Amino acid sequence: MVSKPAGFYQHGSFSFIKKTFILVLLNFILHKADSGCNNSIVTSMVPLSPYEILSSLQTLPLDGNLSLRDNGDAAKDFGKIYHFPPLAVLHPKTVSDISRTIKHIFEMGSASELKVAARGHGHSLQGQALAHGGLVINMESLQGPEIKVHAGEFPYVDVSGGELWINILHDTLKQGFAPKSWTDYLHLTVGGTLSNAGISGQAFRHGPQINNILQLEVVTGKGEVVTCSENRRADLFYGVLGGLGQFGIITKARISLEPAPKLVKWIRVLYSEFSIFARDQEYLISLENTFDYIEGFVIINRTGILNNWRLSFNPKDPLQASQFNSDGKTFYCIEMAKYFNPDEAEVMSQSVDHLLSELSYIPVTLFLSEVSYVEFLDRVHVDEKKLRAKGLWEVPHPWLNLIIPRSEIHDFAEEVFGNIVMDTRNGPIIIYPVNQTRWDSKTSLVTPEEDVFYLVAFLSSAVPFSTGADSLEYILTRNKRILDFCTNAQLRVKQYLPHYSTVEEWQNHFGSRWEALVERKTAYDPLALLAPGHRIFQKAMSTSC
């Protein structure tokens, strides 16, 4: 049970708990009597105080627990830009804990203005996983089903929405399988990435993670537990995938699997011209027999690039590579990976050599490495541990993620990489193309309407208390310059992990899909309880009987 502050209970015939129940019940009865509508939202002229709301929540029979004392984690996220303390934190053990709590809040109606945010590993950037003065649900405490692989013609695995992708990788590999599509960083929860998209260098082939989901269990904004798929409650299924948490909380997911390789040939090459770099990337993703992973990087005003790579990679031509000078220049790197098993090494090498022979990179910059499949997929975690050791992980991350049509990527690159971004010492810039045909247009994710579009991510880290080019203020100003350029140049850019402050901006983001978004919100979260950190819907949706 949650410890109660002094003076929490009143003397007299009624405690706050009883008073709360009477208020909620009276509001409910009066509204039903006035409206005669079984599906309408409870309204009230009598708002409940925070203490009354908490005392009401404390009466719920939970397998987990409700905490009034936040250790600070629920008030912040990976971005470290916003700090929004919640009123309480739910640590659920079961899906019923989540369902019962949300249903209780929903039935309070407008007597309660309590909002609810599901927080996984807290990797949001702009407070999207926070609930200022609301209820945060700690999804990592959810005890889901044991990770179990279902083999067969179409293998899959059922997992909890609060499970980390790294754990899914290790467990599925025991049976010789693995999910098809990943994010670059695997220490994230399933529900978190599926609420956005889940994108990495495999997306050109398999699409994002949301394209590889067979079934979901979702708790809606009404507290209903719904199992959905493309053939069952499809509207909710596709709405939740990439839906930014607006229609329900993902509590379980059925993920499509494929046979897993054991080894990876990992390759990096450099270009000095963006046009050649982009042409080669687009060529590679157009092939049927190509690499299994393709990403790119922009490297501006960095010294000793190849020397830094020598820790993990071997140069094809060590002598020539040692004479390479990168000082003060802009380069573009294509990073590629070919998966294989030990008995396929010779065939793999021939395939890689053929693919590389078709590219126009700077020859002396060819670097190669051979690692296990797990080492490759969990590569960012290695960097995380290094940064943590230096105290450079728990810092502000003013990241900017954009999706840009192929027809506009050259104009974007010329201005942004030529005039706005002066160096990449604060963090990498990732850029790579994907095929539109591999992305399911029925999900809530919004992308440009072209056959090929680019993902561009400015992954900067700010130095606390700095006032220079590595300060939070400087990087945020630079991000705004990039967005202003896109607007003024009328580029059809969409934000990934979007962050807007007005409804008008959200309407522009979703474009022709806005009406469908509103309809789904009305159907599945009519009080706009869920995911308040996005600031898309701040008031209850109007409904009709």
Coordinates of C-alpha atoms in Angstrom, one line a residue:
M1 CA 0.0 0.0 0.0
V2 CA 1.0 3.6 -0.6
S3 CA 2.0 5.6 2.5
K4 CA -0.5 8.4 3.1
P5 CA 0.5 12.0 4.0
A6 CA -0.4 13.3 7.5
G7 CA -3.9 14.5 7.7
F8 CA -4.9 12.4 4.7
Y9 CA -8.1 11.2 6.3
Q10 CA -10.7 13.5 7.7
H11 CA -12.4 13.0 11.1
G12 CA -16.1 12.4 10.9
S13 CA -18.4 10.0 9.2
F14 CA -16.8 10.0 5.8
S15 CA -13.3 9.5 4.7
F16 CA -11.9 11.0 1.5
I17 CA -12.3 7.6 -0.2
K18 CA -16.0 7.5 0.6
K19 CA -16.5 11.1 -0.5
T20 CA -14.8 10.4 -3.7
F21 CA -16.9 7.4 -4.5
I22 CA -20.1 9.4 -3.7
L23 CA -18.9 12.3 -6.0
V24 CA -18.1 10.0 -8.9
L25 CA -21.2 7.9 -8.5
L26 CA -23.4 11.0 -8.3
N27 CA -21.8 12.5 -11.3
F28 CA -22.2 9.3 -13.2
I29 CA -25.9 8.9 -12.3
L30 CA -26.8 12.5 -13.0
H31 CA -25.1 12.4 -16.4
K32 CA -26.8 9.1 -17.4
A33 CA -30.1 10.4 -16.3
D34 CA -29.8 13.6 -18.3
S35 CA -28.3 12.2 -21.4
G36 CA -29.9 8.8 -21.7
C37 CA -26.8 7.8 -23.7
N38 CA -25.1 4.5 -22.8
N39 CA -21.9 5.4 -24.7
S40 CA -21.4 9.0 -23.7
I41 CA -18.6 10.4 -21.5
V42 CA -19.3 11.2 -17.9
T43 CA -19.2 15.0 -17.3
S44 CA -19.2 16.8 -14.0
M45 CA -19.3 20.3 -12.6
V46 CA -17.5 19.2 -9.4
P47 CA -13.8 18.6 -10.0
L48 CA -11.9 16.2 -7.7
S49 CA -8.8 17.3 -5.9
P50 CA -5.6 15.4 -6.4
Y51 CA -5.9 13.8 -2.9
E52 CA -9.4 12.7 -3.7
I53 CA -8.3 11.1 -7.0
L54 CA -5.3 9.4 -5.3
S55 CA -7.4 8.0 -2.5
S56 CA -9.9 6.7 -5.0
L57 CA -7.1 5.0 -7.0
Q58 CA -5.7 3.5 -3.8
T59 CA -8.9 1.5 -3.3
L60 CA -8.2 -0.5 -6.5
P61 CA -7.2 -4.2 -6.0
L62 CA -3.9 -4.4 -7.7
D63 CA -1.3 -7.1 -8.1
G64 CA 1.3 -4.4 -8.5
N65 CA 1.5 -1.1 -6.6
L66 CA 0.8 2.6 -6.8
S67 CA 3.6 4.9 -5.7
L68 CA 3.4 8.5 -4.7
R69 CA 7.1 8.8 -4.3
D70 CA 8.9 9.0 -7.7
N71 CA 12.6 8.4 -7.6
G72 CA 12.9 11.0 -10.4
D73 CA 12.9 8.6 -13.4
A74 CA 9.2 9.1 -14.2
A75 CA 9.7 12.9 -14.3
K76 CA 12.4 12.8 -17.0
D77 CA 13.3 11.0 -20.2
F78 CA 16.3 10.4 -22.4
G79 CA 16.1 13.9 -23.9
K80 CA 16.8 15.5 -20.5
I81 CA 15.1 18.7 -21.8
Y82 CA 11.8 18.5 -19.9
H83 CA 11.1 17.7 -16.3
F84 CA 7.5 16.9 -15.5
P85 CA 6.8 15.3 -12.1
P86 CA 3.8 13.0 -12.1
L87 CA 1.2 12.8 -9.4
A88 CA 1.7 9.0 -9.0
V89 CA 3.4 6.1 -10.7
L90 CA 1.7 2.7 -11.3
H91 CA 4.0 -0.3 -11.2
P92 CA 1.8 -3.0 -12.7
K93 CA 2.4 -6.7 -12.5
T94 CA -0.5 -7.7 -14.7
V95 CA -2.4 -6.3 -17.6
S96 CA -5.4 -6.2 -15.3
D97 CA -3.6 -3.6 -13.2
I98 CA -3.4 -1.3 -16.2
S99 CA -6.9 -2.0 -17.4
R100 CA -8.5 -1.6 -14.0
T101 CA -6.7 1.7 -13.3
I102 CA -7.5 3.3 -16.7
K103 CA -11.1 2.2 -16.5
H104 CA -11.4 3.7 -13.1
I105 CA -10.0 7.1 -14.3
F106 CA -12.2 6.9 -17.4
E107 CA -15.3 6.4 -15.3
M108 CA -14.5 9.5 -13.2
G109 CA -15.1 11.5 -16.4
S110 CA -14.3 15.1 -16.4
A111 CA -14.4 15.2 -12.6
S112 CA -10.8 14.1 -13.0
E113 CA -8.3 15.8 -15.3
L114 CA -5.8 13.0 -14.6
K115 CA -3.8 12.0 -17.7
V116 CA -1.9 8.7 -18.2
A117 CA 1.4 8.1 -19.8
A118 CA 2.9 4.6 -20.5
R119 CA 6.6 4.8 -19.9
G120 CA 8.9 2.0 -21.1
H121 CA 12.6 2.6 -21.0
G122 CA 12.0 6.4 -21.1
H123 CA 13.8 6.9 -24.4
S124 CA 11.5 9.7 -25.6
L125 CA 13.2 13.0 -26.4
Q126 CA 10.7 15.8 -25.8
G127 CA 8.7 14.6 -22.8
Q128 CA 6.4 12.3 -24.8
A129 CA 6.6 9.6 -22.1
L130 CA 5.8 12.0 -19.3
A131 CA 2.6 13.0 -17.6
H132 CA 2.8 16.3 -15.7
G133 CA 0.7 16.0 -12.6
G134 CA -0.7 12.8 -14.0
L135 CA -0.2 9.1 -13.7
V136 CA 2.9 7.4 -15.3
I137 CA 2.6 3.6 -15.9
N138 CA 6.0 1.9 -15.5
M139 CA 5.7 -0.7 -18.3
E140 CA 9.0 -2.4 -17.4
S141 CA 7.4 -3.7 -14.2
L142 CA 4.7 -5.6 -16.2
Q143 CA 5.2 -9.3 -15.9
G144 CA 4.3 -10.6 -19.3
P145 CA 4.3 -14.1 -20.8
E146 CA 7.5 -16.0 -20.9
I147 CA 9.3 -15.4 -24.2
K148 CA 8.6 -18.5 -26.2
V149 CA 9.3 -19.1 -29.9
H150 CA 6.6 -20.6 -32.0
A151 CA 8.3 -22.4 -34.9
G152 CA 6.7 -23.4 -38.2
E153 CA 6.2 -22.0 -41.6
F154 CA 5.6 -18.6 -40.2
P155 CA 7.5 -18.4 -36.9
Y156 CA 6.7 -15.8 -34.3
V157 CA 7.2 -14.9 -30.6
D158 CA 4.7 -13.5 -28.1
V159 CA 6.2 -10.9 -25.7
S160 CA 5.1 -8.3 -23.1
G161 CA 4.9 -4.7 -24.2
G162 CA 7.3 -3.9 -21.5
E163 CA 10.0 -6.3 -22.7
L164 CA 13.3 -5.0 -24.0
W165 CA 14.3 -5.9 -27.5
I166 CA 17.7 -7.1 -26.4
N167 CA 16.1 -9.7 -24.2
I168 CA 13.9 -10.9 -27.1
L169 CA 17.1 -11.2 -29.3
H170 CA 18.8 -13.4 -26.8
D171 CA 15.8 -15.6 -26.1
T172 CA 14.8 -16.1 -29.8
L173 CA 18.4 -16.9 -30.8
K174 CA 18.3 -19.9 -28.5
Q175 CA 15.8 -21.4 -30.9
G176 CA 17.7 -20.2 -34.0
F177 CA 15.4 -17.3 -34.8
A178 CA 15.3 -13.5 -34.5
P179 CA 13.0 -10.6 -35.4
K180 CA 13.5 -9.3 -38.9
S181 CA 13.6 -5.5 -38.2
W182 CA 15.4 -3.7 -35.5
T183 CA 16.3 -0.3 -34.0
D184 CA 19.9 0.8 -33.8
Y185 CA 19.6 0.6 -30.0
L186 CA 18.0 -2.5 -28.5
H187 CA 17.6 -1.5 -24.9
L188 CA 14.1 -0.2 -25.5
T189 CA 10.7 -1.7 -24.8
V190 CA 8.5 -3.3 -27.5
G191 CA 5.6 -1.0 -26.7
G192 CA 7.8 2.1 -27.0
T193 CA 9.3 1.4 -30.4
L194 CA 6.0 0.0 -31.9
S195 CA 4.2 3.2 -30.8
N196 CA 6.6 5.1 -33.1
A197 CA 7.8 2.7 -35.8
G198 CA 11.1 1.1 -34.9
I199 CA 13.6 1.9 -37.7
S200 CA 17.2 0.8 -38.5
G201 CA 19.3 -0.3 -41.5
Q202 CA 17.1 -3.3 -42.2
A203 CA 14.0 -1.1 -43.0
F204 CA 14.8 -0.8 -46.7
R205 CA 14.2 -4.6 -46.9
H206 CA 11.7 -5.5 -44.1
G207 CA 10.2 -2.2 -43.4
P208 CA 10.1 -0.8 -39.8
Q209 CA 9.3 -3.0 -36.8
I210 CA 5.6 -2.1 -37.0
N211 CA 5.5 -3.9 -40.4
N212 CA 6.5 -7.1 -38.8
I213 CA 3.8 -7.4 -36.1
L214 CA 1.2 -10.1 -36.4
Q215 CA -1.0 -9.3 -33.4
L216 CA -1.3 -6.9 -30.4
E217 CA -3.0 -6.8 -27.1
V218 CA -4.0 -3.2 -26.2
V219 CA -5.5 -1.4 -23.3
T220 CA -7.6 1.4 -24.7
G221 CA -8.3 4.8 -23.1
K222 CA -11.5 3.3 -21.8
G223 CA -9.7 0.5 -20.0
E224 CA -10.8 -2.2 -22.4
V225 CA -8.4 -5.0 -23.1
V226 CA -8.5 -5.7 -26.8
T227 CA -6.7 -8.3 -28.9
C228 CA -6.3 -7.0 -32.5
S229 CA -4.6 -7.9 -35.8
E230 CA -5.1 -7.2 -39.5
N231 CA -8.1 -9.5 -39.4
R232 CA -9.5 -8.6 -36.0
R233 CA -10.2 -5.0 -34.9
A234 CA -7.9 -3.9 -37.7
D235 CA -8.7 -0.3 -37.2
L236 CA -7.2 -0.4 -33.7
F237 CA -4.4 -2.6 -34.7
Y238 CA -3.1 -0.3 -37.5
G239 CA -4.0 2.8 -35.4
V240 CA -1.8 1.7 -32.5
L241 CA 1.2 0.8 -34.7
G242 CA 3.0 4.1 -35.1
G243 CA 0.1 5.8 -33.3
L244 CA 2.3 7.6 -30.6
G245 CA 0.3 5.9 -27.8
Q246 CA -2.8 7.9 -28.6
F247 CA -5.3 5.0 -28.9
G248 CA -4.1 2.4 -26.5
I249 CA -1.2 1.0 -24.4
I250 CA 0.5 -2.0 -26.0
T251 CA 0.7 -4.8 -23.4
K252 CA 1.5 -7.8 -25.6
A253 CA 2.9 -8.2 -29.2
R254 CA 3.2 -11.1 -31.5
I255 CA 6.4 -10.5 -33.6
S256 CA 7.3 -12.2 -36.8
L257 CA 10.6 -14.1 -36.9
E258 CA 13.1 -15.4 -39.4
P259 CA 16.0 -17.9 -39.1
A260 CA 18.9 -16.0 -37.5
P261 CA 22.5 -15.9 -38.9
K262 CA 25.5 -16.4 -36.7
L263 CA 28.0 -14.0 -38.2
V264 CA 28.1 -10.5 -39.8
K265 CA 30.6 -9.0 -42.3
W266 CA 30.6 -5.3 -41.3
I267 CA 31.9 -2.8 -43.8
R268 CA 32.4 1.0 -43.9
V269 CA 33.5 3.2 -46.9
L270 CA 33.8 6.9 -47.4
Y271 CA 32.7 9.4 -50.1
S272 CA 33.6 13.0 -50.6
E273 CA 30.6 13.8 -52.8
F274 CA 27.0 13.6 -51.5
S275 CA 25.5 12.9 -54.9
I276 CA 27.7 9.8 -55.4
F277 CA 27.1 8.7 -51.9
A278 CA 23.3 9.0 -52.3
R279 CA 23.4 7.3 -55.7
D280 CA 25.2 4.3 -54.4
Q281 CA 22.9 4.0 -51.4
E282 CA 19.9 4.1 -53.6
Y283 CA 21.4 1.6 -55.9
L284 CA 22.1 -0.9 -53.1
I285 CA 18.5 -0.8 -51.7
S286 CA 17.1 -1.3 -55.3
L287 CA 18.8 -4.7 -55.6
E288 CA 17.2 -8.0 -54.7
N289 CA 20.5 -9.6 -53.7
T290 CA 22.2 -6.9 -51.7
F291 CA 23.4 -6.3 -48.1
D292 CA 21.2 -7.1 -45.2
Y293 CA 21.8 -3.7 -43.5
I294 CA 22.5 -0.3 -45.1
E295 CA 22.9 3.0 -43.3
G296 CA 24.9 6.2 -43.9
F297 CA 26.6 8.9 -41.9
V298 CA 27.6 12.5 -42.5
I299 CA 31.0 13.4 -41.0
I300 CA 31.8 17.1 -40.9
N301 CA 35.1 18.7 -39.7
R302 CA 36.4 15.6 -38.0
T303 CA 40.0 14.5 -37.8
G304 CA 41.4 11.0 -37.7
I305 CA 38.3 9.2 -38.9
L306 CA 40.0 6.1 -40.1
N307 CA 42.3 5.9 -37.0
N308 CA 39.2 5.8 -34.9
W309 CA 37.8 2.9 -36.9
R310 CA 40.9 0.8 -36.4
L311 CA 39.8 -0.2 -33.0
S312 CA 37.0 -2.4 -34.5
F313 CA 37.8 -2.5 -38.2
N314 CA 40.7 -3.6 -40.5
P315 CA 41.6 -1.4 -43.5
K316 CA 41.7 -3.2 -46.8
D317 CA 44.8 -1.3 -47.7
P318 CA 46.6 -0.4 -44.4
L319 CA 49.4 1.6 -46.0
Q320 CA 47.1 3.8 -48.1
A321 CA 44.6 4.2 -45.3
S322 CA 47.3 5.5 -43.0
Q323 CA 48.0 8.4 -45.5
F324 CA 44.4 9.4 -45.7
N325 CA 43.7 13.0 -44.4
S326 CA 40.2 14.0 -43.3
D327 CA 41.0 17.3 -41.6
G328 CA 38.4 20.0 -42.0
K329 CA 36.4 18.2 -44.8
T330 CA 33.0 16.7 -45.1
F331 CA 32.7 13.0 -45.9
Y332 CA 29.8 10.6 -46.2
C333 CA 30.0 7.1 -45.0
I334 CA 28.0 4.1 -46.1
E335 CA 27.9 1.4 -43.5
M336 CA 26.9 -2.1 -44.7
A337 CA 26.4 -5.6 -43.2
K338 CA 26.1 -9.0 -44.8
Y339 CA 24.7 -11.8 -42.6
F340 CA 26.0 -15.3 -43.0
N341 CA 26.7 -18.7 -41.3
P342 CA 30.2 -20.2 -41.0
D343 CA 29.6 -22.7 -43.9
E344 CA 28.6 -19.7 -46.2
A345 CA 31.7 -17.7 -45.7
E346 CA 33.1 -18.2 -49.2
V347 CA 29.8 -17.4 -51.0
M348 CA 29.4 -14.4 -48.7
S349 CA 32.8 -13.0 -49.6
Q350 CA 32.1 -13.3 -53.3
S351 CA 28.8 -11.6 -52.9
V352 CA 30.4 -8.7 -50.9
D353 CA 33.2 -8.3 -53.4
H354 CA 30.8 -8.1 -56.3
L355 CA 28.6 -5.5 -54.5
L356 CA 31.5 -3.4 -53.5
S357 CA 32.9 -3.4 -57.1
E358 CA 29.7 -1.7 -58.2
L359 CA 30.2 1.3 -55.8
S360 CA 32.3 4.5 -56.3
Y361 CA 33.7 5.1 -52.8
I362 CA 37.2 6.3 -52.0
P363 CA 39.2 3.0 -52.3
V364 CA 41.6 3.6 -49.4
T365 CA 38.7 4.0 -47.0
L366 CA 37.4 0.5 -47.2
F367 CA 37.3 -1.0 -43.7
L368 CA 36.0 -4.4 -42.8
S369 CA 35.2 -6.4 -39.7
E370 CA 33.7 -9.7 -38.9
V371 CA 31.6 -10.0 -35.7
S372 CA 28.8 -12.2 -34.2
Y373 CA 25.2 -11.3 -35.0
V374 CA 24.6 -10.3 -31.4
E375 CA 27.7 -8.0 -31.4
F376 CA 26.5 -6.3 -34.5
L377 CA 23.0 -5.7 -33.4
D378 CA 24.0 -4.6 -29.9
R379 CA 26.8 -2.3 -31.1
V380 CA 25.3 0.9 -29.8
H381 CA 25.3 -0.5 -26.2
V382 CA 29.1 -0.7 -26.4
D383 CA 29.2 3.0 -27.1
E384 CA 26.7 3.6 -24.3
K385 CA 28.9 1.9 -21.7
K386 CA 31.9 4.0 -22.8
L387 CA 29.9 7.2 -22.5
R388 CA 28.5 6.2 -19.1
A389 CA 32.0 5.7 -17.9
K390 CA 32.8 9.2 -18.9
G391 CA 29.6 10.7 -17.5
L392 CA 28.4 11.6 -21.0
W393 CA 25.3 9.5 -21.2
E394 CA 23.0 11.2 -18.7
V395 CA 23.1 14.5 -20.6
P396 CA 20.5 16.4 -22.7
H397 CA 19.9 14.8 -26.1
P398 CA 18.3 17.4 -28.4
W399 CA 17.8 15.0 -31.2
L400 CA 16.1 15.9 -34.5
N401 CA 14.8 13.1 -36.7
L402 CA 13.4 13.8 -40.2
I403 CA 11.9 11.9 -43.1
I404 CA 12.7 13.5 -46.4
P405 CA 11.6 12.7 -50.0
R406 CA 14.3 11.5 -52.3
S407 CA 13.5 14.3 -54.8
E408 CA 14.3 16.9 -52.1
I409 CA 17.3 15.3 -50.3
H410 CA 19.9 17.0 -52.4
D411 CA 18.6 20.5 -51.7
F412 CA 18.4 19.6 -48.1
A413 CA 21.9 18.2 -48.0
E414 CA 23.4 21.2 -49.8
E415 CA 22.0 23.7 -47.3
V416 CA 22.1 21.8 -44.1
F417 CA 25.4 20.0 -44.4
G418 CA 27.0 23.0 -46.2
N419 CA 25.8 26.0 -44.2
I420 CA 23.9 25.0 -41.0
V421 CA 25.8 22.1 -39.4
M422 CA 29.4 23.0 -39.0
D423 CA 30.8 19.8 -37.4
T424 CA 29.6 16.5 -36.0
R425 CA 31.7 16.4 -32.9
N426 CA 28.5 16.5 -30.7
G427 CA 27.1 13.4 -32.1
P428 CA 26.5 11.5 -35.4
I429 CA 24.3 12.4 -38.3
I430 CA 22.7 9.3 -39.7
I431 CA 21.2 9.3 -43.2
Y432 CA 20.0 6.5 -45.4
P433 CA 17.2 5.8 -47.9
V434 CA 14.4 3.2 -47.7
N435 CA 11.8 1.8 -50.1
Q436 CA 8.2 3.0 -49.6
T437 CA 6.9 -0.3 -50.9
R438 CA 8.2 -2.0 -47.8
W439 CA 6.3 0.3 -45.4
D440 CA 2.6 -0.5 -44.7
S441 CA 0.5 2.6 -45.4
K442 CA -2.3 1.4 -43.2
T443 CA -0.4 2.2 -39.9
S444 CA -0.5 5.6 -38.2
L445 CA 3.0 6.4 -39.2
V446 CA 3.2 9.4 -41.7
T447 CA 5.8 9.4 -44.4
P448 CA 6.4 11.4 -47.7
E449 CA 4.5 10.0 -50.7
E450 CA 7.5 8.9 -52.8
D451 CA 8.9 5.6 -53.8
V452 CA 12.1 6.3 -51.9
F453 CA 12.6 8.6 -48.9
Y454 CA 15.5 9.3 -46.6
L455 CA 15.7 9.0 -42.8
V456 CA 18.0 11.7 -41.4
A457 CA 18.8 11.8 -37.7
F458 CA 20.8 14.5 -35.9
L459 CA 21.9 12.7 -32.7
S460 CA 23.6 15.4 -30.8
S461 CA 24.5 15.4 -27.1
A462 CA 24.7 18.7 -25.2
V463 CA 27.2 19.4 -22.5
P464 CA 25.6 20.6 -19.2
F465 CA 26.4 24.2 -18.3
S466 CA 28.2 24.9 -21.6
T467 CA 27.6 28.1 -23.4
G468 CA 29.4 27.2 -26.6
A469 CA 28.6 25.1 -29.7
D470 CA 28.0 22.0 -27.6
S471 CA 25.4 23.7 -25.4
L472 CA 21.8 22.8 -25.3
E473 CA 20.7 26.2 -26.4
Y474 CA 23.1 26.2 -29.4
I475 CA 21.9 22.8 -30.6
L476 CA 18.2 23.6 -30.2
T477 CA 18.8 26.8 -32.2
R478 CA 20.5 24.9 -34.9
N479 CA 17.7 22.4 -35.0
K480 CA 15.2 25.3 -35.4
R481 CA 17.3 26.6 -38.3
I482 CA 17.1 23.2 -40.0
L483 CA 13.3 23.1 -39.6
D484 CA 12.9 26.7 -40.7
F485 CA 14.9 26.0 -43.8
C486 CA 12.6 23.1 -44.6
T487 CA 9.5 25.2 -44.1
N488 CA 10.8 28.2 -46.2
A489 CA 12.1 25.9 -49.0
Q490 CA 8.7 24.1 -48.9
L491 CA 10.3 20.7 -48.5
R492 CA 7.8 18.0 -47.8
V493 CA 9.6 16.9 -44.7
K494 CA 8.0 14.8 -41.9
Q495 CA 9.3 14.5 -38.4
Y496 CA 10.0 11.1 -37.0
L497 CA 9.5 11.0 -33.2
P498 CA 7.5 14.2 -33.9
H499 CA 7.3 17.1 -31.5
Y500 CA 4.9 20.0 -32.1
S501 CA 3.3 22.5 -29.8
T502 CA 0.0 23.3 -31.5
V503 CA -2.9 21.3 -32.9
E504 CA -2.5 23.1 -36.2
E505 CA 1.1 21.8 -36.5
W506 CA -0.2 18.3 -35.8
Q507 CA -2.9 18.6 -38.4
N508 CA -0.2 19.6 -40.9
H509 CA 1.9 16.7 -39.9
F510 CA -0.8 14.1 -40.4
G511 CA -2.3 15.9 -43.4
S512 CA -5.0 13.8 -45.1
R513 CA -4.9 11.3 -42.2
W514 CA -5.9 13.8 -39.6
E515 CA -9.6 13.0 -39.8
A516 CA -9.0 9.3 -39.4
L517 CA -6.8 10.0 -36.4
V518 CA -9.6 12.0 -34.8
E519 CA -12.1 9.3 -35.4
R520 CA -9.8 6.7 -33.8
K521 CA -9.2 9.0 -30.8
T522 CA -12.9 9.4 -30.4
A523 CA -13.5 5.7 -30.5
Y524 CA -10.7 4.4 -28.3
D525 CA -9.6 7.3 -26.0
P526 CA -12.5 9.8 -26.0
L527 CA -11.4 11.5 -22.8
A528 CA -7.9 12.0 -24.3
L529 CA -6.4 10.4 -21.2
L530 CA -3.4 8.7 -23.0
A531 CA 0.0 10.0 -24.0
P532 CA -0.5 13.6 -23.0
G533 CA 3.2 14.4 -23.6
H534 CA 2.7 14.6 -27.3
R535 CA 0.2 17.4 -26.8
I536 CA -2.0 16.3 -29.8
F537 CA -5.3 16.1 -28.0
Q538 CA -5.6 18.1 -24.8
K539 CA -9.4 17.9 -24.3
A540 CA -12.0 15.2 -24.3
M541 CA -13.4 14.3 -27.8
S542 CA -17.0 15.2 -28.6
T543 CA -19.2 12.1 -29.0
S544 CA -22.7 11.5 -30.2
C545 CA -25.2 8.8 -29.1

